[in-house]
Amino acid sequence: MSESVIGPAMEYATVRPFEARRGSLIRTGWRLGPDAILSSLTRAAAVLVMLMLAVLVAVLTHASLLSIHQFGARFLVSSEWRPNELPAGPKKDKSGNVIVDEDGNTVMEMIPPSFGALPVIFGTAVSSVLALLFAVPLSFGAALFLVRISPRFLAGPVSFLVEFLAAIPSIAYGMWGLFVLGPFLQARVEQGCRWLYDASGHPSAFHWLFRESTHLGTRAVITRELPLSGHDMLCGGLVLAIMIVPIITAIGRDVLKSVPRAQVEGTVALGATWWQSSREMLRYSRAGLFGAVMLGLARAAGETMAVTMVIGNNNEIRASLFAPAQTMSSLLANEFAEASTDLHRSALSEVALILLAMSLLFNVIARYLVVGKNSRSAAAH
Amino acid sequence: MEHPIHNVVTRTYSRVMFAVCVAFTVAILGILALVTAYLLSIGASSLSWDFFTRLPIPRGMDGYPGGMANALLGTVILIALASTVGIPVGMLTGIYLSEYSANSMIAAPTRFICDVLNGVPSIVVGILGYEFVVRPLNHFSGYAGAVALAFIMVPIVARTTEEMLRLVPNSYREASIALGATKARTILKVVLPAATGSVITGIMLAIARVAGETAPLLFTALGSALMTVNPSSPFPALTLQVYEHSRSPEPAQQKLAWAGILVLIALIFVLNLGIRFFARSVQTRTAR
């Protein structure tokens, strides 16, 4: 595992012949010939790619400065998302009289807009974890099938189909979730749960699943029945699960394939059953599999269109899976184009920055695990 | 010795897990079948010539709901614009990573950044396009959308180009150098031609990816109901039009959205088949 984070160790061991001979008979000076032009062009392109990431981070940070200054760390823990001013009551002067403008209207004291990302961070976390709960067992099962069970003539087409599932655009899953899965969940699953809840003897235990409470400030609490619309956290999690199954399956398959044959043969020779040797395979490649899960998580957390279409877009924290929710990306998709104040847009940019930081973190961890694992197994051969 | 009962239990457990793995694979394929069958059947029943030849028509007007001719053209133009920037930059980066990386300080970081950029949520790229192009120019435009799409294309093209060039055997390069060719000539005349098919694979992969992107266009191209070929104005795209129609309460417009999805998926399916075809032809050639 001491090799570079970036790629299999093998890549660096290969030295191309003309580069090994640098400084010998072949001249590699900076004359303005095709050689110099091509090498500087390609180098410039590579530098440009590195700049792209720097620009992305810099631009988002710059755009969210206003919000960072205004809210600081409170942005991460506040659950209030209110782009508009709220009237707090009549404005009074020092002596306690209500101020009236020229037209005779009462001047109101306004509460300034306030932004906090906690509800969307919560929504992203819950919907992603929900997606992983559904997707990881399915994907690992399918990966094992492709590596250990499937006959060769079946493995190719099945792999292609699973990969095609990954190529279907997000908006198509969104349409499907909106018009097919959502109504199905509403009519069957949610009404079914509701029926069970009503029929069971201890309804209070599952109260939270069907009720929502609204806190106005810190005072009033309104509790009402959830509408059970089918477009909610559960639907979002399920659509996300379908979308990340291909990526986890494909990477899991590659990781399992790289388990040295001797490792599997050894367990079988010792008398292991099919599952015991499979479990040994899973254990051997656990780092790579974890990397695959992280990549799936990164995709789920950043997924936008499908989630926006099915999750209900309610910017509040609710305990129930049957309540509409909001993720970071769906918040951006819904509000960014319509944001009218600089502060609102800046707060949205800060949400995007958090999203970017999160996906970078997941990706870096995943690459480290998947690549590190592969290079070890490559060295073992 | 293990107890025979224990043995039976372990074996049964193993068989059960075997069956579970098969069942999970069948479940995934079943979901795929369910989703695509639904998309295909609804999409096919909504598809008509109007879809390809007419503009979206508001409710109450003659010819409602019209078609998505402008959006189709818009998507093609957006992809073409994004490709003119994204493909050269991506290919040059790929060539650098494959051919010039041996004594390079920046190759490893570049490769890593490509992988990381591949994982950046596309909506974040849309915000970059907004801050970078829309804000300075003060209006939404097709150019902003193309910039966002190009941003997504570059790392995909770069990494696939690199991987495909690495498949070209070193003996080709050695032979070319031995015949007295310069390095640039070796790359342009020997290495790239040997990998043409696979480089096209990378390009198609990138096009297939951006053709279905909606999120980066939301605040850049914005969408438009007009037939326009001028990218400095708000610009239509198939995905944006589908998104807009899918949110409409009108069944006729929803049907149009389904038809749009069908066309999009058909396009991506064809590109994917093409990718596999080219990838295979390259593998067999280099294996020889």
CSV table of N, CA and C in Angstrom, one decimal, chain B residues 86-172:
chain,number,residue,atom,x,y,z
B,86,GLY,N,-13.9,21.0,-25.5
B,86,GLY,CA,-13.7,19.9,-24.5
B,86,GLY,C,-12.8,18.8,-25.1
B,87,ILE,N,-13.1,18.4,-26.4
B,87,ILE,CA,-12.4,17.3,-27.0
B,87,ILE,C,-10.9,17.6,-27.2
B,88,PRO,N,-10.5,18.7,-27.8
B,88,PRO,CA,-9.1,19.0,-28.0
B,88,PRO,C,-8.4,19.0,-26.7
B,89,VAL,N,-8.9,19.8,-25.7
B,89,VAL,CA,-8.2,19.9,-24.4
B,89,VAL,C,-8.1,18.5,-23.8
B,90,GLY,N,-9.2,17.8,-23.8
B,90,GLY,CA,-9.2,16.4,-23.2
B,90,GLY,C,-8.2,15.5,-23.9
B,91,MET,N,-8.2,15.6,-25.2
B,91,MET,CA,-7.3,14.7,-25.9
B,91,MET,C,-5.8,15.0,-25.7
B,92,LEU,N,-5.5,16.3,-25.7
B,92,LEU,CA,-4.1,16.8,-25.5
B,92,LEU,C,-3.7,16.3,-24.1
B,93,THR,N,-4.6,16.5,-23.1
B,93,THR,CA,-4.2,16.1,-21.7
B,93,THR,C,-4.0,14.6,-21.7
B,94,GLY,N,-4.8,13.8,-22.4
B,94,GLY,CA,-4.7,12.4,-22.4
B,94,GLY,C,-3.3,12.0,-23.1
B,95,ILE,N,-3.0,12.7,-24.2
B,95,ILE,CA,-1.7,12.4,-24.8
B,95,ILE,C,-0.5,12.7,-23.8
B,96,TYR,N,-0.7,13.8,-23.1
B,96,TYR,CA,0.4,14.2,-22.2
B,96,TYR,C,0.5,13.1,-21.1
B,97,LEU,N,-0.6,12.7,-20.6
B,97,LEU,CA,-0.6,11.7,-19.5
B,97,LEU,C,0.0,10.4,-20.0
B,98,SER,N,-0.3,10.0,-21.2
B,98,SER,CA,0.2,8.7,-21.7
B,98,SER,C,1.6,8.8,-22.2
B,99,GLU,N,2.0,9.9,-23.0
B,99,GLU,CA,3.2,9.9,-23.7
B,99,GLU,C,4.3,10.7,-23.1
B,100,TYR,N,3.9,11.7,-22.3
B,100,TYR,CA,5.0,12.6,-21.7
B,100,TYR,C,5.1,12.5,-20.2
B,101,SER,N,4.5,11.5,-19.6
B,101,SER,CA,4.4,11.5,-18.2
B,101,SER,C,5.6,10.9,-17.4
B,102,ALA,N,6.6,10.3,-18.2
B,102,ALA,CA,7.6,9.6,-17.5
B,102,ALA,C,8.5,10.5,-16.5
B,103,ASN,N,8.9,11.6,-17.0
B,103,ASN,CA,9.7,12.5,-16.1
B,103,ASN,C,9.0,13.7,-15.7
B,104,SER,N,7.6,13.6,-15.6
B,104,SER,CA,6.8,14.8,-15.3
B,104,SER,C,6.4,14.9,-13.9
B,105,MET,N,6.5,16.1,-13.4
B,105,MET,CA,6.0,16.4,-12.0
B,105,MET,C,4.5,16.5,-12.0
B,106,ILE,N,3.9,17.0,-13.1
B,106,ILE,CA,2.5,17.3,-13.0
B,106,ILE,C,1.6,16.2,-13.5
B,107,ALA,N,2.2,15.1,-14.0
B,107,ALA,CA,1.3,14.0,-14.6
B,107,ALA,C,0.5,13.4,-13.5
B,108,ALA,N,1.1,13.0,-12.4
B,108,ALA,CA,0.3,12.3,-11.4
B,108,ALA,C,-0.8,13.2,-10.8
B,109,PRO,N,-0.5,14.4,-10.4
B,109,PRO,CA,-1.6,15.3,-9.9
B,109,PRO,C,-2.7,15.5,-11.0
B,110,THR,N,-2.3,15.6,-12.3
B,110,THR,CA,-3.3,15.9,-13.3
B,110,THR,C,-4.2,14.7,-13.4
B,111,ARG,N,-3.6,13.5,-13.4
B,111,ARG,CA,-4.4,12.3,-13.5
B,111,ARG,C,-5.4,12.2,-12.3
B,112,PHE,N,-4.9,12.5,-11.2
B,112,PHE,CA,-5.7,12.5,-10.0
B,112,PHE,C,-6.9,13.5,-10.1
B,113,ILE,N,-6.5,14.7,-10.5
B,113,ILE,CA,-7.5,15.7,-10.6
B,113,ILE,C,-8.6,15.4,-11.7
B,114,CYS,N,-8.2,14.7,-12.7
B,114,CYS,CA,-9.1,14.3,-13.7
B,114,CYS,C,-10.2,13.3,-13.1
B,115,ASP,N,-9.7,12.4,-12.3
B,115,ASP,CA,-10.6,11.5,-11.6
B,115,ASP,C,-11.5,12.2,-10.7
B,116,VAL,N,-10.9,13.2,-9.9
B,116,VAL,CA,-11.8,13.9,-9.0
B,116,VAL,C,-12.8,14.7,-9.7
B,117,LEU,N,-12.4,15.4,-10.8
B,117,LEU,CA,-13.3,16.2,-11.6
B,117,LEU,C,-14.5,15.4,-12.1
B,118,ASN,N,-14.1,14.1,-12.5
B,118,ASN,CA,-15.2,13.2,-13.0
B,118,ASN,C,-16.3,13.0,-12.0
B,119,GLY,N,-15.9,13.2,-10.7
B,119,GLY,CA,-16.9,12.9,-9.6
B,119,GLY,C,-17.6,14.2,-9.1
B,120,VAL,N,-17.3,15.3,-9.7
B,120,VAL,CA,-17.9,16.5,-9.2
B,120,VAL,C,-19.4,16.6,-9.6
B,121,PRO,N,-20.3,16.8,-8.7
B,121,PRO,CA,-21.7,16.8,-9.1
B,121,PRO,C,-22.0,17.9,-10.2
B,122,SER,N,-22.8,17.5,-11.1
B,122,SER,CA,-22.9,18.3,-12.3
B,122,SER,C,-23.6,19.6,-12.0
B,123,ILE,N,-24.4,19.6,-10.9
B,123,ILE,CA,-25.1,20.9,-10.6
B,123,ILE,C,-24.1,21.9,-10.2
B,124,VAL,N,-23.0,21.5,-9.5
B,124,VAL,CA,-22.0,22.4,-9.1
B,124,VAL,C,-21.3,23.0,-10.3
B,125,VAL,N,-21.1,22.2,-11.3
B,125,VAL,CA,-20.5,22.7,-12.6
B,125,VAL,C,-21.5,23.8,-13.2
B,126,GLY,N,-22.8,23.6,-13.0
B,126,GLY,CA,-23.7,24.6,-13.5
B,126,GLY,C,-23.6,25.9,-12.8
B,127,ILE,N,-23.3,25.8,-11.5
B,127,ILE,CA,-23.1,27.1,-10.8
B,127,ILE,C,-21.8,27.8,-11.2
B,128,LEU,N,-20.8,26.9,-11.5
B,128,LEU,CA,-19.6,27.5,-12.0
B,128,LEU,C,-19.9,28.3,-13.3
B,129,GLY,N,-20.6,27.6,-14.2
B,129,GLY,CA,-21.0,28.3,-15.5
B,129,GLY,C,-21.7,29.6,-15.3
B,130,TYR,N,-22.6,29.6,-14.3
B,130,TYR,CA,-23.4,30.8,-14.0
B,130,TYR,C,-22.4,31.9,-13.5
B,131,GLU,N,-21.6,31.6,-12.5
B,131,GLU,CA,-20.7,32.6,-12.0
B,131,GLU,C,-19.6,33.1,-13.0
B,132,PHE,N,-19.3,32.2,-13.9
B,132,PHE,CA,-18.1,32.4,-14.8
B,132,PHE,C,-18.6,33.1,-16.0
B,133,VAL,N,-19.7,32.7,-16.6
B,133,VAL,CA,-20.1,33.3,-17.9
B,133,VAL,C,-21.4,34.1,-17.8
B,134,VAL,N,-22.4,33.6,-17.1
B,134,VAL,CA,-23.7,34.3,-17.1
B,134,VAL,C,-23.6,35.6,-16.3
B,135,ARG,N,-23.0,35.6,-15.2
B,135,ARG,CA,-22.9,36.8,-14.4
B,135,ARG,C,-22.1,37.9,-15.1
B,136,PRO,N,-20.9,37.7,-15.6
B,136,PRO,CA,-20.2,38.8,-16.3
B,136,PRO,C,-21.0,39.3,-17.5
B,137,LEU,N,-21.6,38.4,-18.2
B,137,LEU,CA,-22.3,38.9,-19.4
B,137,LEU,C,-23.7,39.4,-19.1
B,138,ASN,N,-24.2,39.1,-17.9
B,138,ASN,CA,-25.5,39.5,-17.5
B,138,ASN,C,-26.7,38.9,-18.1
B,139,HIS,N,-26.5,37.8,-18.9
B,139,HIS,CA,-27.7,37.1,-19.4
B,139,HIS,C,-27.4,35.6,-19.6
B,140,PHE,N,-28.4,34.8,-19.5
B,140,PHE,CA,-28.3,33.4,-19.7
B,140,PHE,C,-27.9,33.2,-21.2
B,141,SER,N,-27.1,32.2,-21.5
B,141,SER,CA,-26.7,32.0,-22.9
B,141,SER,C,-26.3,30.6,-23.2
B,142,GLY,N,-26.4,30.2,-24.5
B,142,GLY,CA,-26.0,28.9,-24.9
B,142,GLY,C,-24.5,28.7,-24.6
B,143,TYR,N,-23.7,29.8,-24.8
B,143,TYR,CA,-22.3,29.7,-24.5
B,143,TYR,C,-22.0,29.2,-23.1
B,144,ALA,N,-22.7,29.8,-22.2
B,144,ALA,CA,-22.5,29.4,-20.8
B,144,ALA,C,-22.8,27.9,-20.6
B,145,GLY,N,-23.9,27.4,-21.2
B,145,GLY,CA,-24.2,26.0,-21.2
B,145,GLY,C,-23.1,25.1,-21.8
B,146,ALA,N,-22.6,25.6,-22.9
B,146,ALA,CA,-21.5,24.8,-23.6
B,146,ALA,C,-20.3,24.8,-22.7
B,147,VAL,N,-20.0,25.9,-22.1
B,147,VAL,CA,-18.8,25.9,-21.2
B,147,VAL,C,-19.0,24.9,-20.1
B,148,ALA,N,-20.2,24.8,-19.5
B,148,ALA,CA,-20.4,23.9,-18.4
B,148,ALA,C,-20.3,22.4,-18.9
B,149,LEU,N,-20.8,22.2,-20.1
B,149,LEU,CA,-20.7,20.8,-20.7
B,149,LEU,C,-19.3,20.5,-21.0
B,150,ALA,N,-18.5,21.4,-21.5
B,150,ALA,CA,-17.1,21.2,-21.9
B,150,ALA,C,-16.3,20.8,-20.6
B,151,PHE,N,-16.7,21.5,-19.5
B,151,PHE,CA,-16.0,21.2,-18.3
B,151,PHE,C,-16.2,19.8,-17.9
B,152,ILE,N,-17.4,19.2,-18.1
B,152,ILE,CA,-17.7,17.8,-17.8
B,152,ILE,C,-17.0,16.9,-18.7
B,153,MET,N,-16.8,17.3,-20.0
B,153,MET,CA,-16.2,16.4,-21.0
B,153,MET,C,-14.7,16.2,-20.8
B,154,VAL,N,-14.0,17.3,-20.5
B,154,VAL,CA,-12.6,17.3,-20.5
B,154,VAL,C,-12.0,16.1,-19.7
B,155,PRO,N,-12.4,15.9,-18.4
B,155,PRO,CA,-11.7,14.8,-17.7
B,155,PRO,C,-12.1,13.4,-18.3
B,156,ILE,N,-13.3,13.3,-18.8
B,156,ILE,CA,-13.7,12.0,-19.4
B,156,ILE,C,-12.8,11.7,-20.6
B,157,VAL,N,-12.7,12.6,-21.5
B,157,VAL,CA,-12.0,12.4,-22.7
B,157,VAL,C,-10.5,12.2,-22.4
B,158,ALA,N,-10.0,13.0,-21.4
B,158,ALA,CA,-8.6,12.9,-21.0
B,158,ALA,C,-8.2,11.5,-20.5
B,159,ARG,N,-9.0,11.0,-19.6
B,159,ARG,CA,-8.7,9.7,-19.0
B,159,ARG,C,-8.9,8.5,-20.0
B,160,THR,N,-10.0,8.6,-20.8
B,160,THR,CA,-10.1,7.5,-21.8
B,160,THR,C,-9.0,7.5,-22.8
B,161,THR,N,-8.7,8.7,-23.3
B,161,THR,CA,-7.6,8.8,-24.3
B,161,THR,C,-6.3,8.2,-23.7
B,162,GLU,N,-6.0,8.6,-22.5
B,162,GLU,CA,-4.8,8.1,-21.8
B,162,GLU,C,-4.8,6.6,-21.8
B,163,GLU,N,-5.9,6.0,-21.3
B,163,GLU,CA,-6.0,4.6,-21.1
B,163,GLU,C,-5.9,3.9,-22.5
B,164,MET,N,-6.5,4.4,-23.5
B,164,MET,CA,-6.5,3.8,-24.8
B,164,MET,C,-5.1,3.9,-25.5
B,165,LEU,N,-4.4,5.0,-25.3
B,165,LEU,CA,-3.1,5.2,-25.9
B,165,LEU,C,-2.1,4.2,-25.2
B,166,ARG,N,-2.4,3.9,-23.9
B,166,ARG,CA,-1.5,3.0,-23.2
B,166,ARG,C,-1.6,1.6,-23.7
B,167,LEU,N,-2.8,1.3,-24.4
B,167,LEU,CA,-3.0,0.0,-24.9
B,167,LEU,C,-2.1,-0.3,-26.2
B,168,VAL,N,-1.6,0.8,-26.8
B,168,VAL,CA,-0.8,0.7,-28.0
B,168,VAL,C,0.6,0.1,-27.5
B,169,PRO,N,1.0,-1.0,-28.1
B,169,PRO,CA,2.2,-1.6,-27.6
B,169,PRO,C,3.4,-0.7,-27.8
B,170,ASN,N,4.4,-0.8,-26.9
B,170,ASN,CA,5.6,0.0,-26.9
B,170,ASN,C,6.4,-0.2,-28.1
B,171,SER,N,6.3,-1.5,-28.7
B,171,SER,CA,7.1,-1.8,-29.8
B,171,SER,C,6.8,-0.9,-31.0
B,172,TYR,N,5.6,-0.4,-31.1
B,172,TYR,CA,5.2,0.5,-32.2
B,172,TYR,C,6.1,1.8,-32.1
